[in-house]
Coordinates of C-alpha atoms and ligand atoms in Angstrom, one line a residue:
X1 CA 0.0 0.0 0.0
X2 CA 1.0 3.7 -0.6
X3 CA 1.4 3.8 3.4
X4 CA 3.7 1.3 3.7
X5 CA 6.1 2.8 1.3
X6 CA 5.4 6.7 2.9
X7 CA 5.6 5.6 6.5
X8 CA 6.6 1.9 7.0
X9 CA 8.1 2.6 10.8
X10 CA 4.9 4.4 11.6
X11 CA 3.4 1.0 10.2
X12 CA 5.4 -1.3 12.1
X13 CA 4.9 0.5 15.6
X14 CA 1.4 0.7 15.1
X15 CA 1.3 -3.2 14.8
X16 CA 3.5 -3.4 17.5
X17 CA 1.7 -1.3 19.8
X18 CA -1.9 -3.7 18.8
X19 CA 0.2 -7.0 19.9
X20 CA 1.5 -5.5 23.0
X21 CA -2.2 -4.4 23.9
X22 CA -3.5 -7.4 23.4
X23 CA -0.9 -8.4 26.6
X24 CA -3.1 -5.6 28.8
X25 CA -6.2 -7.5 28.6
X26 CA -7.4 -5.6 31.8
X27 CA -6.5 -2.7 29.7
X28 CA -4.8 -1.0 33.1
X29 CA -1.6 0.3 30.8
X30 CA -4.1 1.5 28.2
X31 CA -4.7 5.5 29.4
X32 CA -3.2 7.7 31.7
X33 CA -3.5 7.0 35.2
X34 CA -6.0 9.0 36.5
X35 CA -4.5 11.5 38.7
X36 CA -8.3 11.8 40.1
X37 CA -8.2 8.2 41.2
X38 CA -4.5 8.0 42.2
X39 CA -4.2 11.8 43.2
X40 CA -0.4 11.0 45.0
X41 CA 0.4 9.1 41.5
X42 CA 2.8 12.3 40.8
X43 CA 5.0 12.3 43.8
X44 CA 6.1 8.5 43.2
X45 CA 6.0 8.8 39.5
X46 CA 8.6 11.9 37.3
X47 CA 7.6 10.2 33.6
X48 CA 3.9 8.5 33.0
X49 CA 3.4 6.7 30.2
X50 CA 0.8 4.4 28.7
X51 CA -0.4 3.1 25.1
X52 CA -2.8 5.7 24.0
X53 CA 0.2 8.7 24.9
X54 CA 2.5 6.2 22.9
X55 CA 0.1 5.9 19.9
X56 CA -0.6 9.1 19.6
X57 CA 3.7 9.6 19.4
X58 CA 3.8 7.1 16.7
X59 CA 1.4 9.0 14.7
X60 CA 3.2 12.2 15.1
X61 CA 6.6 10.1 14.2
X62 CA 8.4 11.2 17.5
X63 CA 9.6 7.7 17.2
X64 CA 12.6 7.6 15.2
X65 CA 14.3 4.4 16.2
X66 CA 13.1 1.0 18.0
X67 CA 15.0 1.9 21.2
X68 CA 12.8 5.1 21.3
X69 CA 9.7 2.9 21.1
X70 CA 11.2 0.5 23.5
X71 CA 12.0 3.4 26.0
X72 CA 8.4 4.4 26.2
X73 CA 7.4 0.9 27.1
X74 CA 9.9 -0.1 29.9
X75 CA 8.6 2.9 31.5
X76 CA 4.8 2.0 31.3
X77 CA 6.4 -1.5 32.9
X78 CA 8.8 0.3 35.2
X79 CA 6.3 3.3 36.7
X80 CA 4.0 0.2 37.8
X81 CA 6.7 -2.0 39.6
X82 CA 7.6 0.8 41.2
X83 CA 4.5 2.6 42.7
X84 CA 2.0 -0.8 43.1
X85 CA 3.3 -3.1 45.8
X86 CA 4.4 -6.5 44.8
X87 CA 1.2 -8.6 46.2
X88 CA -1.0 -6.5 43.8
X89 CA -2.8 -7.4 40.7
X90 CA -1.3 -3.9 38.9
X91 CA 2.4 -5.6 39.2
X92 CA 1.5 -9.3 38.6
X93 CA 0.5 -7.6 35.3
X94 CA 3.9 -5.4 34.7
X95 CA 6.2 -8.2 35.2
X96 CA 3.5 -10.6 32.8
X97 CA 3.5 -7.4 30.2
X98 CA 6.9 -7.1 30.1
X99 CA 8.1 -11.2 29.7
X100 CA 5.1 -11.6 27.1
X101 CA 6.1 -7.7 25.6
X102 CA 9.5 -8.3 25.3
X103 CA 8.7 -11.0 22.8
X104 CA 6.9 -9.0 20.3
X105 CA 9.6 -6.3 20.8
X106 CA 12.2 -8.7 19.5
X107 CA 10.3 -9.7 16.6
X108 CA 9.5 -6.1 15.7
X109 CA 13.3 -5.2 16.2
X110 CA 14.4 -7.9 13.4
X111 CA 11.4 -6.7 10.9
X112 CA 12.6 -2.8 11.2
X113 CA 16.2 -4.2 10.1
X114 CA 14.3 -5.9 7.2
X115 CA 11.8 -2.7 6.6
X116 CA 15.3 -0.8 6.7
Ligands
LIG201 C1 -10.5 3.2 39.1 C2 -9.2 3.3 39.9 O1 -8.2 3.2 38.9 C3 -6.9 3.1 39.5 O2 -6.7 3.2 40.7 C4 -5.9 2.8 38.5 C5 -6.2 2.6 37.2 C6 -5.2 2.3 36.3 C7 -3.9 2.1 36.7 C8 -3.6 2.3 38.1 C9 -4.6 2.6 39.0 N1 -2.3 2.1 38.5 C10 -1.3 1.9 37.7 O3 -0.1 1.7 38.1 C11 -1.5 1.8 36.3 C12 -0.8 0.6 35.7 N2 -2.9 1.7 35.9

């Protein structure tokens, strides 16, 4: 298609960014957290991230390499190790998101060195 040849990354890390949804099927990592429902969320946490702020970056191409992508990501992971405590269903599902994530990362990683 004429997208793939204007904007194959964009492509490619929109793909990405569907399989590593599909990981959040509680769809916790999907929005910002709500600083009305976690109002000290900002004192634990300097960067938030999540999949819709990381969507809408692919679509403005602030993405220009995988390890850009793959920054934003570790963080969603990393932001909810660190303010949920361990016994809690919010980091049972970092630690899952980031085995099963990591995998789809890979794979992404060797198709941008075929996409070029
Ligand atoms: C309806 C209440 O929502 C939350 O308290 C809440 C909602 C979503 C959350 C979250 C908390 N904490 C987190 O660390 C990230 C992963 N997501």
């Amino acid at each position: 298609a004429l997208e793939l040849q204007l904007q194959p990354f964009a492509v490619l890390l929109r793909h990405t960014l569907d399989q590593l949804q599909e990981k959040d099927n509680a769809s916790i990592f999907a929005e910002p957290v709500s600083l009305d429902e976690v109002p000290d969320y900002l004192e634990y946490i300097q960067t938030p991230m999540d999949f819709l702020t990381m969507r809408q970056k692919v679509e403005s191409h602030k993405y220009k390499t995988m390890d850009e992508f793959e920054l934003d990501f570790e963080n969603i992971i990393n932001n909810c190790l660190m303010y949920n405590a361990k016994d809690t269903m919010f980091y049972r599902s970092a630690t899952r998101l980031r085995d099963q994530g990591g995998m789809v990362i890979r794979a992404s990683r060797r198709m941008a060195e075929r996409v070029g």
